[in-house]
Tab-separated table of C-alpha atoms in Angstrom:
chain	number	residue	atom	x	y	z
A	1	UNK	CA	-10.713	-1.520	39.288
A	2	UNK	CA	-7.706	0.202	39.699
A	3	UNK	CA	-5.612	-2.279	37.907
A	4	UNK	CA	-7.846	-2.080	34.745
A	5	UNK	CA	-7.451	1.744	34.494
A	6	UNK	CA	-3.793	1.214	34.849
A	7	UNK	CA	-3.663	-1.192	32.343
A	8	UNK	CA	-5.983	0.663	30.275
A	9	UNK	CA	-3.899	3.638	30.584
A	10	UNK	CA	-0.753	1.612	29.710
A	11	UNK	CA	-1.920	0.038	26.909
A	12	UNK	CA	-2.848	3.285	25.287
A	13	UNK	CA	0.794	4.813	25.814
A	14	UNK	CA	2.682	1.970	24.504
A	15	UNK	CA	0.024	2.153	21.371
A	16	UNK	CA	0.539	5.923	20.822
A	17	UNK	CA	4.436	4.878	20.917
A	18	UNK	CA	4.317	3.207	18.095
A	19	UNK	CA	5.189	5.333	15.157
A	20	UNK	CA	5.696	3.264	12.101
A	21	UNK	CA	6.708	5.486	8.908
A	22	UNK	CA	5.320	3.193	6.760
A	23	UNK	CA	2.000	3.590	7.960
A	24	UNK	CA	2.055	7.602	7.885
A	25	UNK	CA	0.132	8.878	5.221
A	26	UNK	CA	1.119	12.069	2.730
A	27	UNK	CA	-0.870	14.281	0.418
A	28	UNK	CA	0.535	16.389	-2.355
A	29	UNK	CA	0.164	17.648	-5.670
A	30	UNK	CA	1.363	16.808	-8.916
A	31	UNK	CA	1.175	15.654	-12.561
A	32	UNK	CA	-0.266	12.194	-14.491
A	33	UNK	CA	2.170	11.226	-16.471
A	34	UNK	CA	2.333	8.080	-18.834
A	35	UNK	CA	5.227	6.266	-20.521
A	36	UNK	CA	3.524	3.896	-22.741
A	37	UNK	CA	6.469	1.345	-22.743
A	38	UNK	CA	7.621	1.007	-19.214
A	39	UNK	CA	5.958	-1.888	-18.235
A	40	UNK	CA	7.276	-1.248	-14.186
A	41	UNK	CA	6.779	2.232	-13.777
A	42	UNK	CA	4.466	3.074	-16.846
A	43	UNK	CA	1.865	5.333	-15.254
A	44	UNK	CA	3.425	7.982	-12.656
A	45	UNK	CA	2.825	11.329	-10.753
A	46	UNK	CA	5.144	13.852	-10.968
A	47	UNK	CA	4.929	15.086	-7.359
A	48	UNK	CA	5.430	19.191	-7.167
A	49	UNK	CA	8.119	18.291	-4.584
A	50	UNK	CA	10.470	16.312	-7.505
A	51	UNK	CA	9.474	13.518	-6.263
A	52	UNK	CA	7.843	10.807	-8.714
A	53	UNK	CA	5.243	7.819	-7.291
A	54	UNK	CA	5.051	4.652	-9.438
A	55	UNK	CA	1.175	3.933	-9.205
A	56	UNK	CA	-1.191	1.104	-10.176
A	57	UNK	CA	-2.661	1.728	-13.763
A	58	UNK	CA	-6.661	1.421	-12.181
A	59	UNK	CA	-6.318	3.983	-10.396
A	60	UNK	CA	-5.138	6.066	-12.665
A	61	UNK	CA	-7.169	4.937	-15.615
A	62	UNK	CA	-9.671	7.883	-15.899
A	63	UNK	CA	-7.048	10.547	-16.261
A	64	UNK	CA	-5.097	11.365	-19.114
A	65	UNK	CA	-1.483	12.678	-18.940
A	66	UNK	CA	-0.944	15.477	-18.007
A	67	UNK	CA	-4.200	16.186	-15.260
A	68	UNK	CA	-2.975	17.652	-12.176
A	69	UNK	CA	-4.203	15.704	-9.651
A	70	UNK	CA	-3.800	15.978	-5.637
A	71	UNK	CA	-2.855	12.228	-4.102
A	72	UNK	CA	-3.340	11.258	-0.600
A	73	UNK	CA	-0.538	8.046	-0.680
A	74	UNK	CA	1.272	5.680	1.557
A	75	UNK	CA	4.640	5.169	0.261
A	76	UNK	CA	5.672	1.099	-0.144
A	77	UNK	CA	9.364	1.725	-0.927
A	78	UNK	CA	11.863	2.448	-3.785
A	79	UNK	CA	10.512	0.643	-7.332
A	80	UNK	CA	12.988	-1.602	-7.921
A	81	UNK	CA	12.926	-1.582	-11.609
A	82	UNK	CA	12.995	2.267	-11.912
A	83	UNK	CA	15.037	3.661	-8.552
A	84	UNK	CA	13.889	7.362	-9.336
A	85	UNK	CA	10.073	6.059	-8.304
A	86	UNK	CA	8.475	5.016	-5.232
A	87	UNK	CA	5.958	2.678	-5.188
A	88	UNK	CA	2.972	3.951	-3.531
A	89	UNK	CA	-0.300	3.045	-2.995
A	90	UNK	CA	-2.699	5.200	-3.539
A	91	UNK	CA	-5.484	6.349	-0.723
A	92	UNK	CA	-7.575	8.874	-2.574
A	93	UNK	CA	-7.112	11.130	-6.237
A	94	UNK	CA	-9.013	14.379	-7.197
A	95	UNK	CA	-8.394	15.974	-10.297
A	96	UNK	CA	-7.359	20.149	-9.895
A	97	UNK	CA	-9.534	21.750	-12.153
């Protein structure tokens, strides 16, 4: 019995040692904002922070540019095709009235 708690007690410290940025999740506030030619980076968020998140167009669909919105995200890296955006999927989006 000993051995299990040990174990147990182990296996939770080695999983609470695992910090993986990718998996941390951020929430902030910004700005819809829509190109309507860049097919790669066509529907954004202007982050309050400067920062500018490259999102899927569904889940931005009901907004129009220009709703300030607060995003809860996990960032998936630098866009590729425009290297001021980071992709990002998005968790959860509420409009600021």
């Amino acid at each position: 019995m000993k051995k299990h708690i040990i174990f147990l007690f182990a296996s939770l410290l080695l999983l609470s040692c695992n910090s993986d940025d990718e998996d941390i999740l951020r929430t902030e506030n910004g700005e819809i904002w829509r190109s309507g030619g860049l097919y790669y980076c066509a529907e954004q968020i202007h982050l309050d922070n400067g920062d500018t998140l490259i999102v899927n167009i569904k889940d931005v669909i009901t907004y129009v540019g220009g709703d300030r919105v607060t995003i809860k995200y996990k960032e998936l890296g630098r866009n590729e095709n425009c290297s001021y955006g980071i992709n990002c999927q998005v968790i959860e989006l509420n409009k600021i009235e």
